[in-house]
Short mmCIF file of C-alpha atoms and ligand atoms in Angstrom, two decimals:
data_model
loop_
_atom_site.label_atom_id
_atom_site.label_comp_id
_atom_site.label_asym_id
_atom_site.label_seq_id
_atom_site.Cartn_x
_atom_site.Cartn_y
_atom_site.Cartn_z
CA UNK A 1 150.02 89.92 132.51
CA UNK A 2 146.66 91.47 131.68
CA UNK A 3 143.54 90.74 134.26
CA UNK A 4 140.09 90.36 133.84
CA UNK A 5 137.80 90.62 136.50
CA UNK A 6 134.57 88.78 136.66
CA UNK A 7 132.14 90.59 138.94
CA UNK A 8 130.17 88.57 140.91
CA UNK A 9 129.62 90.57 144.54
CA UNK A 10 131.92 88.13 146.89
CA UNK A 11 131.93 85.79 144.40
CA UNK A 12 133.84 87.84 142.35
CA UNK A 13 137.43 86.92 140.97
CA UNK A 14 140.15 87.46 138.12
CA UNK A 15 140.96 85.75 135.78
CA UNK A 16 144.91 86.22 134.31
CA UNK A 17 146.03 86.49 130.94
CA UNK A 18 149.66 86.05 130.00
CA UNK A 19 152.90 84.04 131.65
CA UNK A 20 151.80 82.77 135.10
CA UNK A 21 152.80 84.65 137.65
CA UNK A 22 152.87 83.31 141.11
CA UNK A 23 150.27 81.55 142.65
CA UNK A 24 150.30 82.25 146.90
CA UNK A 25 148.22 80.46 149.29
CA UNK A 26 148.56 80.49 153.07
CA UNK A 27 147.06 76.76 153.13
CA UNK A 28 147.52 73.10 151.67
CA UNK A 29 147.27 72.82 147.90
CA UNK A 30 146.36 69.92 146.15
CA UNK A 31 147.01 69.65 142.53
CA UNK A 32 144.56 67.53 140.07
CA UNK A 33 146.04 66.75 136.50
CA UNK A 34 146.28 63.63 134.25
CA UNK A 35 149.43 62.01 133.40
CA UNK A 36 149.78 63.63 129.71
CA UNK A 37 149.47 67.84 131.19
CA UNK A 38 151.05 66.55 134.08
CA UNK A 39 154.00 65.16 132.05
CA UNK A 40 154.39 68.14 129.97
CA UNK A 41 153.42 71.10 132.53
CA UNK A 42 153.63 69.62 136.21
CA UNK A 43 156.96 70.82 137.05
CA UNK A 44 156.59 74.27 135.25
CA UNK A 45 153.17 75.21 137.69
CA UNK A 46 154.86 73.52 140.65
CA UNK A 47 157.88 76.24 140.59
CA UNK A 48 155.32 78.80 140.68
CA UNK A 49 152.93 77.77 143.66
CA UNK A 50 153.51 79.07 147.32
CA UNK A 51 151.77 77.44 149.88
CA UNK A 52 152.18 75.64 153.18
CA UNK A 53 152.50 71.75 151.38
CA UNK A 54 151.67 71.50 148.04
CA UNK A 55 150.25 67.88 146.78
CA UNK A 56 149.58 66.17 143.23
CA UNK A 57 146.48 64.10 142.69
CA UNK A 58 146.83 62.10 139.27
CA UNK A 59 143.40 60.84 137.54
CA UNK A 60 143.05 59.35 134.11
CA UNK A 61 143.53 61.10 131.05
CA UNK A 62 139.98 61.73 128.64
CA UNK A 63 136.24 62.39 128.70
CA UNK A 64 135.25 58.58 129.09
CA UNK A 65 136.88 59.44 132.30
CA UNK A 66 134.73 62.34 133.24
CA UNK A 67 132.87 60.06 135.86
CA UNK A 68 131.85 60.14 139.55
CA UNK A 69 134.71 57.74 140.32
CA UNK A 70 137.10 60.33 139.45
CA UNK A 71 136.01 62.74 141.48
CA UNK A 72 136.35 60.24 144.12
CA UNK A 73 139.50 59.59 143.62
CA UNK A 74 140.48 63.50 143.91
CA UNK A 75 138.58 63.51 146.91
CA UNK A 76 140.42 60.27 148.27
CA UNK A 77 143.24 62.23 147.54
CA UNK A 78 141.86 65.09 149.44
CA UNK A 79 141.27 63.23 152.42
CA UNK A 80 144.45 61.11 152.56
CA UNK A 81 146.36 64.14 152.36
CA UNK A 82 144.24 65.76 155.17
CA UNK A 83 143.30 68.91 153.45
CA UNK A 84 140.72 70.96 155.37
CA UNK A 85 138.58 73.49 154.70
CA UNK A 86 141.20 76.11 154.10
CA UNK A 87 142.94 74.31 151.54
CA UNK A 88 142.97 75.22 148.11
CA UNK A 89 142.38 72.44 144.84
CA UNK A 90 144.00 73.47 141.10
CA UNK A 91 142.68 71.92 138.30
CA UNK A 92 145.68 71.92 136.13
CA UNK A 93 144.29 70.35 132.41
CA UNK A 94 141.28 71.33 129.75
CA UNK A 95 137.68 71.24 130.53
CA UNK A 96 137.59 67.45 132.10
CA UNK A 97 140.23 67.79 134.63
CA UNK A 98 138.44 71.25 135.17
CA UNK A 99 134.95 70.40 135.54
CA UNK A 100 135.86 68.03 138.03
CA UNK A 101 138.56 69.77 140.01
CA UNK A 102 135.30 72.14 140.16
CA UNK A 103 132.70 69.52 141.65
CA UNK A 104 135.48 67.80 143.69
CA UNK A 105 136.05 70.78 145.15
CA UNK A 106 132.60 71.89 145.69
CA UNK A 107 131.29 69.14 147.68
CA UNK A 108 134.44 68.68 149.39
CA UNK A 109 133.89 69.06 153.42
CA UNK A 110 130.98 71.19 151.92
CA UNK A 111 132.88 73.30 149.82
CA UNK A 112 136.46 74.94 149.22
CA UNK A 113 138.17 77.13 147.12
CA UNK A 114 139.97 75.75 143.36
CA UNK A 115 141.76 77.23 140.93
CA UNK A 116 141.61 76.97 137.14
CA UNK A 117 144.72 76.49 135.31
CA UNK A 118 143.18 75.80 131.77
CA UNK A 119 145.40 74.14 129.29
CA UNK A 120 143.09 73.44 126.42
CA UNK A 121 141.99 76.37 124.10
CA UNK A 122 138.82 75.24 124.94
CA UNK A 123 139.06 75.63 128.48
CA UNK A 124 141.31 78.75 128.07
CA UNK A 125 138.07 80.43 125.97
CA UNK A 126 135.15 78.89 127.53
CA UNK A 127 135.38 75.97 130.41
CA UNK A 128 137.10 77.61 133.08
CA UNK A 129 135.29 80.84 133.42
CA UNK A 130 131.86 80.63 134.96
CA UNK A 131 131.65 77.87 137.39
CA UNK A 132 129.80 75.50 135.63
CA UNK A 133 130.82 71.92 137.18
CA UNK A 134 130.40 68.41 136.82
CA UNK A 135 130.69 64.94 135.12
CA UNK A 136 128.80 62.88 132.86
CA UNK A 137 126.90 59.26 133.25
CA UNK A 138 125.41 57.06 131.53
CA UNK A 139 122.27 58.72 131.04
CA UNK A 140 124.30 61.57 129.41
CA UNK A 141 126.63 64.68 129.58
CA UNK A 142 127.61 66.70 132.40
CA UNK A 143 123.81 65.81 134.31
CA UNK A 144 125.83 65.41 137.74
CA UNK A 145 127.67 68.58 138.78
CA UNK A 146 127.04 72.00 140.44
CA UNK A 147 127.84 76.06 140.44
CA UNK A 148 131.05 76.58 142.34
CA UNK A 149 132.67 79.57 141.02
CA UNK A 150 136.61 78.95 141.03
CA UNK A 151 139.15 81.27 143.28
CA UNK A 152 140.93 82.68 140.00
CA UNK A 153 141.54 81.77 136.68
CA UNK A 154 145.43 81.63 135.17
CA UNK A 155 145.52 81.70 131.25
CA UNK A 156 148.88 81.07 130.10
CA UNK A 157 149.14 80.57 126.69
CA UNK A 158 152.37 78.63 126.49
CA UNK A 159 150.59 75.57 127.16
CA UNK A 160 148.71 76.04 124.00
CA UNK A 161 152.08 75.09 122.30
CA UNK A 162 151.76 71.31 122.94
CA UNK A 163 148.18 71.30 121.56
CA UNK A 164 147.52 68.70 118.79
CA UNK A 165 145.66 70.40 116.33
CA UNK A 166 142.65 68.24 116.32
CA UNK A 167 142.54 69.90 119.97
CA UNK A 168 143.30 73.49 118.88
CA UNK A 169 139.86 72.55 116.43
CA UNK A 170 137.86 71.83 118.95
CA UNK A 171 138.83 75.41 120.96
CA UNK A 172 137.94 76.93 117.66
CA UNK A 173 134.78 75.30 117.44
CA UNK A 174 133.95 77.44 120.99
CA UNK A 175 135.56 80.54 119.38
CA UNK A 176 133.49 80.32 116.76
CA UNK A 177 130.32 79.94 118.97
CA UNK A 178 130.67 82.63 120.66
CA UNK A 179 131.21 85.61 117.98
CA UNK A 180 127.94 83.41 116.09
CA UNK A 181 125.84 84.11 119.54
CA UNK A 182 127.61 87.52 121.04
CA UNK A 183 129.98 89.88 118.59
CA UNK A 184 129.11 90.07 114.69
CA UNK A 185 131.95 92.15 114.56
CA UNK A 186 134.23 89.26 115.97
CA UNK A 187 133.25 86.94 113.68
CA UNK A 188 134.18 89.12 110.65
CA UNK A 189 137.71 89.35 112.59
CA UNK A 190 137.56 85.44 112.36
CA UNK A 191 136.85 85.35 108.56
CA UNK A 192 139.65 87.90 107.94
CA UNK A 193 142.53 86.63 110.52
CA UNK A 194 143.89 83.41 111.10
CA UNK A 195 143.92 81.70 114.63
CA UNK A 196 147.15 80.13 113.97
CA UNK A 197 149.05 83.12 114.05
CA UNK A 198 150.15 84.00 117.47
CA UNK A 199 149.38 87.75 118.39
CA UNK A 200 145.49 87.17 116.68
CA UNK A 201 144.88 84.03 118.91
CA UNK A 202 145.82 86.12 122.13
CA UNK A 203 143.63 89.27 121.06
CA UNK A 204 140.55 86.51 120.00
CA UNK A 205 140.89 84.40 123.51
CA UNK A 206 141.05 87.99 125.31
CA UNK A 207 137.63 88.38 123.30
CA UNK A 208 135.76 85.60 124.54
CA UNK A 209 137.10 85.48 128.07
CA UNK A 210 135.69 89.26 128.22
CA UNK A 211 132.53 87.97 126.60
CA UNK A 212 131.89 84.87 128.98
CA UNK A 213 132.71 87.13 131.57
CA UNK A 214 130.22 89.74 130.73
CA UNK A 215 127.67 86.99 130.11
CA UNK A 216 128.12 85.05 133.73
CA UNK A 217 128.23 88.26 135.29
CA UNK A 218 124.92 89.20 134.00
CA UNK A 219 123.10 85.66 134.35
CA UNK A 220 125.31 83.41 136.67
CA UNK A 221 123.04 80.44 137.12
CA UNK A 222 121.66 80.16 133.35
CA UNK A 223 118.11 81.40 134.21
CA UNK A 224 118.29 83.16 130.65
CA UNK A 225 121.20 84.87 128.53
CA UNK A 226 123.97 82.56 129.56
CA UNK A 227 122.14 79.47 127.88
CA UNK A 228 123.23 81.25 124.51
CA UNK A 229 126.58 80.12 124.95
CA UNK A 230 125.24 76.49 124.93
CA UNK A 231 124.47 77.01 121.06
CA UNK A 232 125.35 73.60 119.19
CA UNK A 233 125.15 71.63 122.31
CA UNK A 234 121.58 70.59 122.48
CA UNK A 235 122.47 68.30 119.68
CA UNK A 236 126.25 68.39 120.24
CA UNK A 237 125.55 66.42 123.40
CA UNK A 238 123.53 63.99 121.80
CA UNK A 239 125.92 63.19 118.87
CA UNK A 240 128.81 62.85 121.96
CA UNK A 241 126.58 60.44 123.78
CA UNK A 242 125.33 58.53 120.38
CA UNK A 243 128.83 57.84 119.06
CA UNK A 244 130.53 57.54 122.59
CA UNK A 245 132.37 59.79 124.89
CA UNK A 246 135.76 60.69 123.44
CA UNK A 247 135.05 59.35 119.91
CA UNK A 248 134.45 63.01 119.01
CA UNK A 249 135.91 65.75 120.86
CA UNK A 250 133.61 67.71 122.46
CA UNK A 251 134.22 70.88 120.41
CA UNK A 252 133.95 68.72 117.66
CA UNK A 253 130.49 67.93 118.74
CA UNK A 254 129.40 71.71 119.26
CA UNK A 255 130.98 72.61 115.91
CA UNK A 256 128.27 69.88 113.48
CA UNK A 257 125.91 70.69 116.56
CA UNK A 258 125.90 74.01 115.31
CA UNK A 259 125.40 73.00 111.82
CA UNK A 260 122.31 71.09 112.97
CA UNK A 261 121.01 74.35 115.01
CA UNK A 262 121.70 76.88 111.77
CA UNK A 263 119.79 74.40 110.02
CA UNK A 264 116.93 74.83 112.21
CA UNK A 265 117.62 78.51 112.09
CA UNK A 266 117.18 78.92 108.79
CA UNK A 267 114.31 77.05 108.32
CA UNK A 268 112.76 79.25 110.50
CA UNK A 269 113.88 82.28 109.17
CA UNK A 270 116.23 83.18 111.61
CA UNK A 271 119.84 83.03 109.57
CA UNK A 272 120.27 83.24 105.91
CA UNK A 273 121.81 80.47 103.82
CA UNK A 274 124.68 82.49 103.24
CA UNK A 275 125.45 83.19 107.07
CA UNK A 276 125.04 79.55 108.13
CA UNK A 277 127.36 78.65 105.18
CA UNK A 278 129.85 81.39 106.11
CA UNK A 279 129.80 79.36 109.79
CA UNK A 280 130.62 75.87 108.17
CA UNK A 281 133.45 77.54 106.22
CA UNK A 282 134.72 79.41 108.86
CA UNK A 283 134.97 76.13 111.05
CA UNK A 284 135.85 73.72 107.83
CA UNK A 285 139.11 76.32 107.72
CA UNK A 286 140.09 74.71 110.98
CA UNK A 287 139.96 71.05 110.44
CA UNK A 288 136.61 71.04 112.58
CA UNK A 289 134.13 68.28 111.10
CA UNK A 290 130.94 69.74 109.96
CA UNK A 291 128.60 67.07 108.91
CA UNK A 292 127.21 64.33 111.51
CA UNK A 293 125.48 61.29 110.17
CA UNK A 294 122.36 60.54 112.02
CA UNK A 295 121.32 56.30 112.15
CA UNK A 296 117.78 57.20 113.72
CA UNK A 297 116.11 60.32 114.05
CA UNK A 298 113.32 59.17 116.68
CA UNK A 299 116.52 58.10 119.12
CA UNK A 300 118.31 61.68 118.61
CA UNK A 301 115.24 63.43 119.39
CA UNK A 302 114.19 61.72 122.15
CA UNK A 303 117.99 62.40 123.69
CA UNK A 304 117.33 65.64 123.71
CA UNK A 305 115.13 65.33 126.96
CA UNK A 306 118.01 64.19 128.64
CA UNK A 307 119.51 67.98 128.42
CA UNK A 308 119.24 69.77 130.79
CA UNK A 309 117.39 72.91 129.17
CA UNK A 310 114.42 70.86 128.36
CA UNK A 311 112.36 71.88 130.96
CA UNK A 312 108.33 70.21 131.00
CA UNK A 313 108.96 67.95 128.38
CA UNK A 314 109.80 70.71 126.22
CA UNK A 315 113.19 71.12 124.32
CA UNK A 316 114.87 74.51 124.48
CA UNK A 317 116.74 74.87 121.46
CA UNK A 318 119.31 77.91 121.13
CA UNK A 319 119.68 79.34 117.36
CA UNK A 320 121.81 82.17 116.02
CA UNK A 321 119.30 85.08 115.23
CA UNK A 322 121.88 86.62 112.08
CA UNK A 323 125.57 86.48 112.89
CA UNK A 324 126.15 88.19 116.35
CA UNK A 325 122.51 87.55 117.72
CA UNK A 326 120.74 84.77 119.61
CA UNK A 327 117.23 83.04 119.74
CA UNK A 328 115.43 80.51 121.87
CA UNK A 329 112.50 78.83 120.69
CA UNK A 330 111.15 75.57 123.38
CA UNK A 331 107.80 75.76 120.66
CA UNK A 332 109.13 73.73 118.21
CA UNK A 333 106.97 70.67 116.96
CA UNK A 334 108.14 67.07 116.70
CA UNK A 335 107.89 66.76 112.86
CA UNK A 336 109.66 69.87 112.38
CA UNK A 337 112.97 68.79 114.09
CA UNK A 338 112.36 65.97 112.85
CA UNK A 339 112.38 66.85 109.68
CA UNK A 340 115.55 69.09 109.81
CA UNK A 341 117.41 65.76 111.87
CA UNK A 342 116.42 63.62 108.30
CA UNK A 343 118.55 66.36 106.52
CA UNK A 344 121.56 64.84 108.20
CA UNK A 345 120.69 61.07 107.55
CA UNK A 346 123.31 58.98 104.89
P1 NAD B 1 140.13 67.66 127.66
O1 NAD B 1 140.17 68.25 128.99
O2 NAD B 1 139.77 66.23 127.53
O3 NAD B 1 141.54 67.89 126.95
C1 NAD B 1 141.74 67.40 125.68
C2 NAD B 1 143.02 66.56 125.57
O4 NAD B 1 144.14 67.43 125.49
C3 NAD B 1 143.28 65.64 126.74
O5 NAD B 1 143.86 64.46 126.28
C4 NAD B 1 144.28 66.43 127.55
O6 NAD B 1 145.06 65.63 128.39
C5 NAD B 1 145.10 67.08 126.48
N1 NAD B 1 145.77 68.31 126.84
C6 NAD B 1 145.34 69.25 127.70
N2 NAD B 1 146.18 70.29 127.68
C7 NAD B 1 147.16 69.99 126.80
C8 NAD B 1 148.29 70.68 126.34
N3 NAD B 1 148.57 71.92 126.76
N4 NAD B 1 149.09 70.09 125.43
C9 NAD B 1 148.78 68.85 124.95
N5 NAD B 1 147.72 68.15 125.34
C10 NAD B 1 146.90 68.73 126.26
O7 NAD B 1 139.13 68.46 126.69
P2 NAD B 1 138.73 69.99 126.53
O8 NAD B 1 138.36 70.17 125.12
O9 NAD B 1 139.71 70.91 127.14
O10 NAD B 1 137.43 70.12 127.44
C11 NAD B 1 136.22 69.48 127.10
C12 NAD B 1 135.35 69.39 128.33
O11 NAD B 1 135.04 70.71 128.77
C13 NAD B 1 134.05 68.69 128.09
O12 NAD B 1 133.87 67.70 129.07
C14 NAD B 1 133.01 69.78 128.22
O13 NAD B 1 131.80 69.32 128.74
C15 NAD B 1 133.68 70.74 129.14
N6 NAD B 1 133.21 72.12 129.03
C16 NAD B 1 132.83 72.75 130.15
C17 NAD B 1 132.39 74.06 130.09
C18 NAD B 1 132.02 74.77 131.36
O14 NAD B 1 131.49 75.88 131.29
N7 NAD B 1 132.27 74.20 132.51
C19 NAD B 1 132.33 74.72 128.87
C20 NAD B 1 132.74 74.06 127.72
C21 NAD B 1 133.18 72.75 127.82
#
């Protein structure tokens, strides 16, 4: 099992890469999943948790479940099985059950410790490393949620073996955005190799974990470089809120989100033609959708001051600067995103 450390002063912790060793804690545990990891993995993380009781919390399965009265029910949970603040919460699922393990546990009696078990690629790359938690509402996605930076992280890829493909996509899709924003050189691995083949998806999720890593360590509350890594989600959040929660996946989302940002990009002279096609190719390989249509531009733009890098009235967009580079531009007028939103009309 390789380890990773993200450095953080005493908020520092590692995150584990390989077959999941086992998991000690002098406390309670309570474990959060949803019926279909639970189904599949329960029993395998159960045999490899110490701890003075061990419980299972079990919330619905899916982003349209991503809600406030979710985490309530993990804290109900919490409460009826009189954890205190020395007891320990897993998340034990992809990105929802982990976001939410996250704020559950954050505003529990104030605040205790949770671990990630990610079982998404997603999550595995990019959702369970950095402490970014929270859930969505109805005025859009993840607006409720705080920092709590998680105990440790476990990365087993076994669980990756169960993963639809649409899913695997949609991990891809965060791959991909992260050699676009970080490692040129990465991204030339991803042209060459193939995800699909065992040993090259280890050494590429090794890759980004080291690169998130880096990144929170240098900027852990997203006052600047970390808001790179939310290329393709300024409009990927608004195509996941237009067309409903779950009806794309949320990869999905960031991968024609970053479509819509290289389009910017190279408007403005920041990416060549050629790069942003070699980006829709290189996601197009994996099954990830590329092309969102748009019903009305005026709505789409003005969901974009529902994110929550629009700061003043003013939307911060993120754009790949070349392959391997990143720009942020809040100076944009109206008629020129407008204009590049129209490109994606029927
Ligand atoms: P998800 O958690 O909904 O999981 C996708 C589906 O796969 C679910 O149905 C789940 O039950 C199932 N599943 C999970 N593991 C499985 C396995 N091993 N085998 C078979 N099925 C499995 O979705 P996701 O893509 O993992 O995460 C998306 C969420 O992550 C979004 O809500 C997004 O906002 C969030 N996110 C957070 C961060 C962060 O920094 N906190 C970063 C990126 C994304």
């Amino acid at each position: 099992m390789k380890k990773i450390e993200i450095e953080l002063n005493e908020r520092s912790y590692p995150i584990h890469l390989g077959t999941m060793e086992c998991l000690e804690h002098a406390g309670a545990v309570l474990v959060v999943t949803n019926p279909k990891v639970g189904g599949l993995y329960l029993s395998y993380v159960l045999g490899r948790i110490r701890a003075r009781e061990v419980f299972v919390c079990t919330i619905p399965d899916g982003e349209a479940y991503k809600t406030l009265e979710s985490v309530e029910m993990i804290l109900e949970s919490a409460f009826n099985h009189r954890l205190d603040r020395k007891s320990l919460m897993i998340a034990l699922g992809g990105g929802v059950i982990g976001d939410m393990v996250g704020f559950a546990s954050g505003i529990f009696q104030r605040g205790i410790g949770f671990v990630q078990i990610p079982t998404t690629l997603l999550s595995q790359v990019d959702a369970s490393v950095g402490g970014k938690t929270g859930v969505n509402n109805a005025f859009g996605k993840n607006l409720i949620g705080l920092f709590h930076q998680p105990k440790a992280v476990y990365i087993d890829p076994l669980f990756l073996k169960s993963l639809p493909p649409r899913e695997f996509g949609a991990g891809v899709a965060e791959i991909v955005k992260m050699a676009v924003t970080f490692d040129r050189e990465f991204f030339e691995e991803l042209e060459r190799g193939d995800l699909r083949d065992h040993s090259f998806l280890l050494e590429g999720i090794e890759r980004c974990v080291k690169i998130k890593a880096r990144v929170v360590a240098m900027d852990e509350r997203e006052q600047g470089i970390r808001a790179a890594l939310n290329y393709g989600h300024t409009f990927g959040h608004v195509i996941e809120h237009e067309s409903g929660y779950g009806h794309y996946l949320h990869g999905e989302a960031v991968g024609m989100g970053m479509v819509m940002a290289n389009t910017l990009a190279c408007g403005l002279g920041l990416l060549k033609e050629s790069e942003a096609e070699r980006i829709e190719k290189l996601l197009a390989r994996y099954g990830i959708p590329t092309r969102y249509t748009i019903g009305d531009v005026e709505r789409f733009y003005d969901l974009f001051f529902l994110d929550k890098k629009s700061e003043n009235q003013k939307i911060k967009f993120i754009l790949p600067e070349g392959i391997g580079g990143v720009a942020f531009r809040d100076d944009l007028s109206k008629s020129m995103v407008l204009s590049v939103l129209e490109a994606f009309c029927d």
